[in-house]
Amino acid sequence: MSIRDTKSDGIADLRGAGAIWQVFPGRIDKPLDAQDFDEKVDAVYTWVDADDPEWAANYQRALVASGRETVDSAVNRARFESRDELRYSLRSLELNLPWINKIHLVTAGQRPTWLKEDHPNLVLVDHCEIFTDPNSVLPTFNSHAIESQLANIPNLSEHFIYVNDDVFFARYLHPNTFFGPAGQAKYFMTGSHFTQAEDPELPINQAAANNRQVVVERFGRTTSRKFQHVAHSQRLEVHRELQREMPGRIAQIAANRFRSPDDLSIPSSLAHQYAARLGLGYPASVDYSYIDIGSHSASLDFLRLARNRNVDMFCINEVLALKDGPDRSDLVRSFLAARFPLPSSFEKC
């Protein structure tokens, strides 16, 4: 038999036979444990407004000028379509990761219309600020190229989380979810192993194969499992090590205006593999859900996610738009508005 006494500071005592155990609610400050990570953590988002006429015109000019055959997913506009995901992702972050120090929003000189002009904890970062040769390689429409330059973000913290705007935080997550007690970046793997890709020419498959080859050449090890599409814990030191070891390769990726066969996917894959071999990262686990709105089962997947409250993060993605398929934009917006109804402090009144 036990008696629960709640004190004025919100900490409850469970009084049992010969012992008192203090129970700390999840969001109440508590003494740091030896296993706790408590360093400063920034968040980095990359975002594009595909509805911007100037961006669309630049995109079309670059596509015509490329003069090459590109597989659909390398230039497919579905990858850029906005359904206000960034607004709701920021709501989820502010609600469930309130300990984030600063948010760096990397854009092509764009600003969401709903975003406040000046917020102390959010900084807009233009592509021209992080690309080492902006006059030659910009504008770019290649997320791999943008991701290759994250280490150049001004005043970025050593520990940061890389977030695509299609990733959402479903419940409160402690910094320990992302970093170990000594600051190691935790990464999250799927149960799926690499096999011979059904379409090896897809850019995502080419980048995965390239990542694997780099790891084999550098460390004499191979990689066998895929990474989850969630927020990615990062160490700035790892990104800078990659820049030192392969400056020519990084420069080539930065120059690829569209996804290309020689790309690497750095923060979502290669950085994790490097961190593991350098002693700066290790595998962990989170509960997550992934919805491809181009899938025929998307409506049912949304229903399942709405009923599941045991998810840490979820991703709403569209690999390829269904030909003659339903437009699920309204479904996405209504789901996100219901899940995250309260405006964040980053939004205009």
Coordinates of C-alpha atoms in Angstrom, one line a residue:
M1 CA 0.0 0.0 0.0
S2 CA 1.3 3.5 -0.8
I3 CA 0.2 7.0 -0.2
R4 CA 0.8 9.8 -2.8
D5 CA 1.5 13.3 -1.5
T6 CA 1.8 16.1 -4.0
K7 CA 3.9 18.9 -2.8
S8 CA 3.7 22.6 -3.9
D9 CA 6.6 22.2 -6.4
G10 CA 4.6 19.5 -8.3
I11 CA 6.8 16.6 -7.2
A12 CA 4.9 13.7 -5.7
D13 CA 6.1 11.4 -2.9
L14 CA 5.2 7.8 -3.0
R15 CA 5.4 6.6 0.6
G16 CA 5.7 2.8 0.8
A17 CA 7.1 0.3 3.2
G18 CA 10.3 1.8 4.5
A19 CA 11.0 4.1 1.4
I20 CA 10.0 7.3 -0.2
W21 CA 10.3 7.6 -4.0
Q22 CA 10.0 11.0 -5.7
V23 CA 8.0 11.0 -8.9
F24 CA 8.8 13.8 -11.3
P25 CA 6.2 14.7 -13.9
G26 CA 7.7 14.7 -17.4
R27 CA 7.9 18.4 -17.8
I28 CA 9.0 19.4 -14.3
D29 CA 12.6 20.3 -13.8
K30 CA 14.4 17.7 -11.9
P31 CA 18.0 17.2 -10.7
L32 CA 20.3 16.2 -13.5
D33 CA 21.1 12.5 -13.6
A34 CA 24.5 11.2 -14.7
Q35 CA 22.8 9.9 -17.8
D36 CA 21.2 13.2 -18.8
F37 CA 22.4 15.3 -21.7
D38 CA 22.1 19.1 -21.0
E39 CA 24.1 20.9 -23.6
K40 CA 22.7 23.5 -26.0
V41 CA 20.8 22.0 -28.9
D42 CA 19.7 24.0 -32.1
A43 CA 17.3 22.8 -34.8
V44 CA 17.8 23.2 -38.5
Y45 CA 15.0 23.2 -41.0
T46 CA 15.3 23.4 -44.8
W47 CA 12.3 24.8 -46.6
V48 CA 11.2 26.0 -50.0
D49 CA 8.1 27.9 -51.2
A50 CA 7.3 26.2 -54.5
D51 CA 4.4 28.6 -55.0
D52 CA 6.7 31.6 -55.2
P53 CA 6.6 32.7 -58.9
E54 CA 10.3 33.7 -58.9
W55 CA 11.3 30.3 -57.5
A56 CA 9.1 28.5 -60.1
A57 CA 10.6 30.5 -62.9
N58 CA 14.2 29.7 -61.8
Y59 CA 13.2 26.1 -61.4
Q60 CA 11.9 25.9 -65.0
R61 CA 15.0 27.7 -66.4
A62 CA 17.4 25.4 -64.6
L63 CA 15.4 22.3 -65.7
V64 CA 15.6 23.3 -69.3
A65 CA 19.3 24.3 -69.0
S66 CA 20.3 21.0 -67.4
G67 CA 20.0 19.3 -70.8
R68 CA 19.9 15.8 -69.3
E69 CA 17.4 13.0 -68.7
T70 CA 16.3 13.1 -65.1
V71 CA 14.3 10.4 -63.3
D72 CA 11.0 11.6 -62.1
S73 CA 11.7 11.9 -58.4
A74 CA 14.8 14.0 -59.1
V75 CA 12.7 16.9 -60.5
N76 CA 9.2 15.9 -59.4
R77 CA 7.3 18.9 -58.1
A78 CA 5.6 16.8 -55.4
R79 CA 8.9 17.0 -53.4
F80 CA 8.4 20.8 -53.2
E81 CA 4.7 21.2 -52.8
S82 CA 3.7 23.0 -49.6
R83 CA 0.7 22.1 -47.5
D84 CA 1.7 24.3 -44.6
E85 CA 3.8 21.5 -43.1
L86 CA 6.4 23.9 -41.8
R87 CA 3.8 25.8 -39.7
Y88 CA 2.6 22.6 -38.0
S89 CA 6.1 21.1 -37.6
L90 CA 7.2 24.3 -35.8
R91 CA 4.0 24.0 -33.6
S92 CA 4.9 20.5 -32.8
L93 CA 8.5 21.4 -32.0
E94 CA 7.7 24.3 -29.7
L95 CA 5.1 22.2 -27.9
N96 CA 7.1 19.0 -27.5
L97 CA 10.8 20.1 -27.7
P98 CA 10.6 23.3 -25.6
W99 CA 14.3 23.0 -24.7
I100 CA 15.5 23.7 -28.3
N101 CA 17.9 26.7 -28.1
K102 CA 17.5 28.3 -31.6
I103 CA 15.9 27.4 -34.9
H104 CA 17.8 28.0 -38.2
L105 CA 15.4 28.1 -41.1
V106 CA 17.4 27.6 -44.3
T107 CA 15.6 29.0 -47.4
A108 CA 16.2 30.3 -50.9
G109 CA 15.7 33.8 -49.7
Q110 CA 12.1 33.1 -48.9
R111 CA 9.9 33.7 -45.9
P112 CA 6.6 32.1 -45.0
T113 CA 3.8 34.8 -45.1
W114 CA 2.6 33.7 -41.6
L115 CA 6.1 33.8 -40.0
K116 CA 6.9 36.7 -37.6
E117 CA 9.4 39.2 -38.9
D118 CA 11.5 39.1 -35.8
H119 CA 11.7 36.2 -33.3
P120 CA 14.5 35.8 -30.9
N121 CA 14.7 32.1 -31.3
L122 CA 14.4 31.7 -35.0
V123 CA 16.9 32.8 -37.6
L124 CA 16.3 32.9 -41.4
V125 CA 19.4 31.6 -43.3
D126 CA 19.7 32.3 -47.0
H127 CA 21.3 29.7 -49.3
C128 CA 23.9 32.3 -50.3
E129 CA 25.1 32.5 -46.7
I130 CA 26.1 28.8 -46.5
F131 CA 27.2 27.9 -50.1
T132 CA 30.9 28.5 -50.5
D133 CA 30.5 29.5 -54.2
P134 CA 27.0 30.9 -54.4
N135 CA 27.4 32.8 -57.7
S136 CA 28.3 29.5 -59.5
V137 CA 25.9 27.0 -57.9
L138 CA 22.8 28.9 -57.0
P139 CA 19.9 28.7 -57.3
T140 CA 19.7 25.0 -56.4
F141 CA 16.8 22.6 -56.3
N142 CA 18.7 19.7 -54.8
S143 CA 18.1 19.0 -51.1
H144 CA 21.3 16.9 -51.0
A145 CA 23.3 20.0 -52.1
I146 CA 21.7 22.1 -49.5
E147 CA 22.3 19.5 -46.8
S148 CA 26.0 19.3 -47.8
Q149 CA 26.4 22.9 -46.6
L150 CA 24.8 22.8 -43.2
A151 CA 28.1 23.0 -41.4
N152 CA 28.4 26.6 -42.8
I153 CA 25.3 27.9 -41.0
P154 CA 26.5 30.9 -38.9
N155 CA 26.5 30.3 -35.1
L156 CA 25.2 26.8 -35.4
S157 CA 25.6 24.8 -32.1
E158 CA 27.8 21.7 -31.9
H159 CA 24.8 19.6 -31.2
F160 CA 21.8 20.1 -33.4
I161 CA 18.7 18.3 -34.8
Y162 CA 18.1 18.3 -38.6
V163 CA 14.4 18.4 -39.4
N164 CA 12.6 18.2 -42.7
D165 CA 9.4 20.1 -42.7
D166 CA 7.4 16.9 -43.3
V167 CA 8.5 15.6 -39.8
F168 CA 6.4 16.2 -36.7
F169 CA 6.9 15.7 -33.0
A170 CA 3.9 13.8 -31.6
R171 CA 4.7 14.1 -27.9
Y172 CA 7.2 15.5 -25.4
L173 CA 10.7 14.3 -26.0
H174 CA 13.6 14.8 -23.7
P175 CA 17.0 15.8 -25.0
N176 CA 18.1 12.3 -24.0
T177 CA 16.0 11.0 -26.9
F178 CA 18.5 12.5 -29.3
F179 CA 21.9 12.7 -27.5
G180 CA 23.8 10.4 -25.1
P181 CA 25.2 11.6 -21.8
A182 CA 28.6 12.5 -23.4
G183 CA 26.9 14.2 -26.3
Q184 CA 26.9 11.3 -28.8
A185 CA 24.3 11.8 -31.5
K186 CA 21.7 9.0 -31.4
Y187 CA 20.4 7.7 -34.8
F188 CA 17.4 5.6 -35.5
M189 CA 17.4 2.7 -37.9
T190 CA 14.6 0.7 -39.4
G191 CA 14.3 -3.1 -39.4
S192 CA 14.8 -3.1 -43.1
H193 CA 18.1 -4.2 -44.6
F194 CA 19.5 -2.9 -47.9
T195 CA 18.7 -5.2 -50.8
Q196 CA 19.1 -4.8 -54.5
A197 CA 16.9 -1.8 -55.2
E198 CA 14.0 -2.3 -57.6
D199 CA 14.9 1.0 -59.2
P200 CA 18.6 1.6 -58.7
E201 CA 18.5 4.8 -60.7
L202 CA 16.2 6.6 -58.2
P203 CA 18.3 9.4 -56.6
I204 CA 17.6 8.2 -53.1
N205 CA 18.9 4.7 -54.0
Q206 CA 21.9 6.1 -55.8
A207 CA 22.8 8.3 -52.7
A208 CA 22.4 5.3 -50.4
A209 CA 24.8 3.3 -52.6
N210 CA 27.2 6.2 -52.7
N211 CA 27.1 6.5 -48.9
R212 CA 27.8 2.8 -48.5
Q213 CA 30.8 3.0 -50.8
V214 CA 32.3 6.0 -48.9
V215 CA 32.0 4.0 -45.6
V216 CA 33.6 0.9 -47.2
E217 CA 36.5 3.0 -48.6
R218 CA 37.1 5.0 -45.4
F219 CA 36.5 2.5 -42.7
G220 CA 36.6 -0.9 -44.3
R221 CA 33.1 -1.6 -43.1
T222 CA 29.8 -1.9 -44.9
T223 CA 26.3 -0.7 -44.0
S224 CA 23.3 -3.0 -44.0
R225 CA 20.3 -1.2 -42.5
K226 CA 18.2 1.9 -43.5
F227 CA 17.6 4.9 -41.3
Q228 CA 14.2 6.1 -40.2
H229 CA 12.7 9.2 -41.8
V230 CA 12.6 11.2 -38.6
A231 CA 14.4 14.2 -37.0
H232 CA 18.2 13.5 -37.2
S233 CA 20.6 14.2 -34.3
Q234 CA 23.8 15.8 -35.6
R235 CA 27.3 16.7 -34.4
L236 CA 28.8 19.7 -36.2
E237 CA 32.2 18.1 -35.7
V238 CA 31.1 15.2 -38.0
H239 CA 30.0 17.5 -40.8
R240 CA 33.3 19.4 -40.6
E241 CA 35.3 16.2 -40.7
L242 CA 33.4 15.2 -43.9
Q243 CA 34.3 18.6 -45.4
R244 CA 38.0 18.1 -44.5
E245 CA 38.1 14.6 -45.8
M246 CA 36.3 15.1 -49.1
P247 CA 36.2 18.8 -50.1
G248 CA 36.1 18.0 -53.8
R249 CA 33.2 15.6 -53.4
I250 CA 31.2 18.1 -51.3
A251 CA 31.9 20.8 -53.8
Q252 CA 30.6 18.6 -56.6
I253 CA 27.4 17.8 -54.7
A254 CA 26.9 21.5 -54.0
A255 CA 27.1 22.2 -57.7
N256 CA 24.4 19.6 -58.6
R257 CA 21.3 21.8 -59.1
F258 CA 19.1 18.7 -59.2
R259 CA 19.5 15.3 -57.5
S260 CA 22.3 13.5 -59.3
P261 CA 23.9 10.1 -59.5
D262 CA 27.0 11.2 -57.5
D263 CA 25.1 12.7 -54.6
L264 CA 25.5 11.7 -51.0
S265 CA 22.7 12.0 -48.4
I266 CA 24.7 13.4 -45.5
P267 CA 22.6 14.3 -42.4
S268 CA 20.1 11.5 -42.9
S269 CA 22.6 8.8 -43.4
L270 CA 26.3 9.3 -44.0
A271 CA 26.8 11.6 -41.0
H272 CA 25.3 8.8 -38.7
Q273 CA 27.7 6.2 -40.2
Y274 CA 30.7 8.5 -39.7
A275 CA 29.6 9.4 -36.2
A276 CA 29.4 5.8 -35.2
R277 CA 32.9 5.0 -36.5
L278 CA 34.3 8.2 -34.9
G279 CA 32.8 7.4 -31.5
L280 CA 30.4 10.4 -31.7
G281 CA 27.1 8.5 -32.3
Y282 CA 25.3 5.3 -31.6
P283 CA 22.0 3.6 -32.5
A284 CA 18.9 4.1 -30.4
S285 CA 15.1 3.7 -30.9
V286 CA 12.0 5.8 -31.2
D287 CA 8.4 5.1 -32.0
Y288 CA 7.5 6.6 -35.4
S289 CA 5.0 6.5 -38.2
Y290 CA 5.5 7.2 -41.9
I291 CA 2.7 8.1 -44.3
D292 CA 3.2 8.4 -48.1
I293 CA 0.2 10.4 -49.3
G294 CA 0.8 9.1 -52.8
S295 CA 0.0 5.7 -51.5
H296 CA -3.5 4.1 -52.1
S297 CA -3.7 3.4 -48.3
A298 CA -3.0 7.0 -47.2
S299 CA -6.5 7.7 -45.9
L300 CA -6.4 4.6 -43.8
D301 CA -2.9 5.4 -42.6
F302 CA -4.1 8.8 -41.4
L303 CA -6.9 7.2 -39.4
R304 CA -4.5 4.8 -37.8
L305 CA -2.1 7.6 -36.8
A306 CA -4.9 9.7 -35.4
R307 CA -5.8 6.8 -33.1
N308 CA -2.2 6.0 -32.1
R309 CA -0.9 8.1 -29.2
N310 CA 2.3 6.0 -28.7
V311 CA 4.2 7.7 -31.5
D312 CA 7.2 9.9 -30.8
M313 CA 7.5 11.4 -34.3
F314 CA 5.8 11.0 -37.6
C315 CA 6.5 11.9 -41.3
I316 CA 4.0 12.8 -44.0
N317 CA 5.7 12.5 -47.3
E318 CA 4.9 12.1 -51.0
V319 CA 7.5 10.2 -52.9
L320 CA 5.7 10.6 -56.3
A321 CA 2.3 12.1 -57.0
L322 CA -0.2 9.5 -58.1
K323 CA -1.1 9.9 -61.7
D324 CA -4.8 10.7 -61.9
G325 CA -5.0 10.1 -58.1
P326 CA -6.9 12.1 -55.5
D327 CA -5.4 15.4 -54.3
R328 CA -4.9 14.8 -50.6
S329 CA -3.8 18.3 -49.7
D330 CA -7.0 19.0 -47.8
L331 CA -6.7 15.8 -45.9
V332 CA -3.1 16.6 -44.8
R333 CA -4.1 20.1 -43.7
S334 CA -7.1 19.0 -41.8
F335 CA -5.2 16.3 -40.0
L336 CA -2.4 18.6 -39.0
A337 CA -4.8 21.4 -37.9
A338 CA -6.6 18.9 -35.6
R339 CA -3.4 17.4 -34.2
F340 CA -1.6 20.8 -33.6
P341 CA -4.4 23.4 -33.2
L342 CA -2.6 26.0 -31.1
P343 CA -0.4 28.6 -33.0
S344 CA 3.2 28.8 -32.1
S345 CA 5.0 31.9 -31.0
F346 CA 6.6 32.0 -34.4
E347 CA 3.3 32.8 -36.1
K348 CA 1.9 36.3 -36.7
C349 CA -1.3 37.1 -34.7

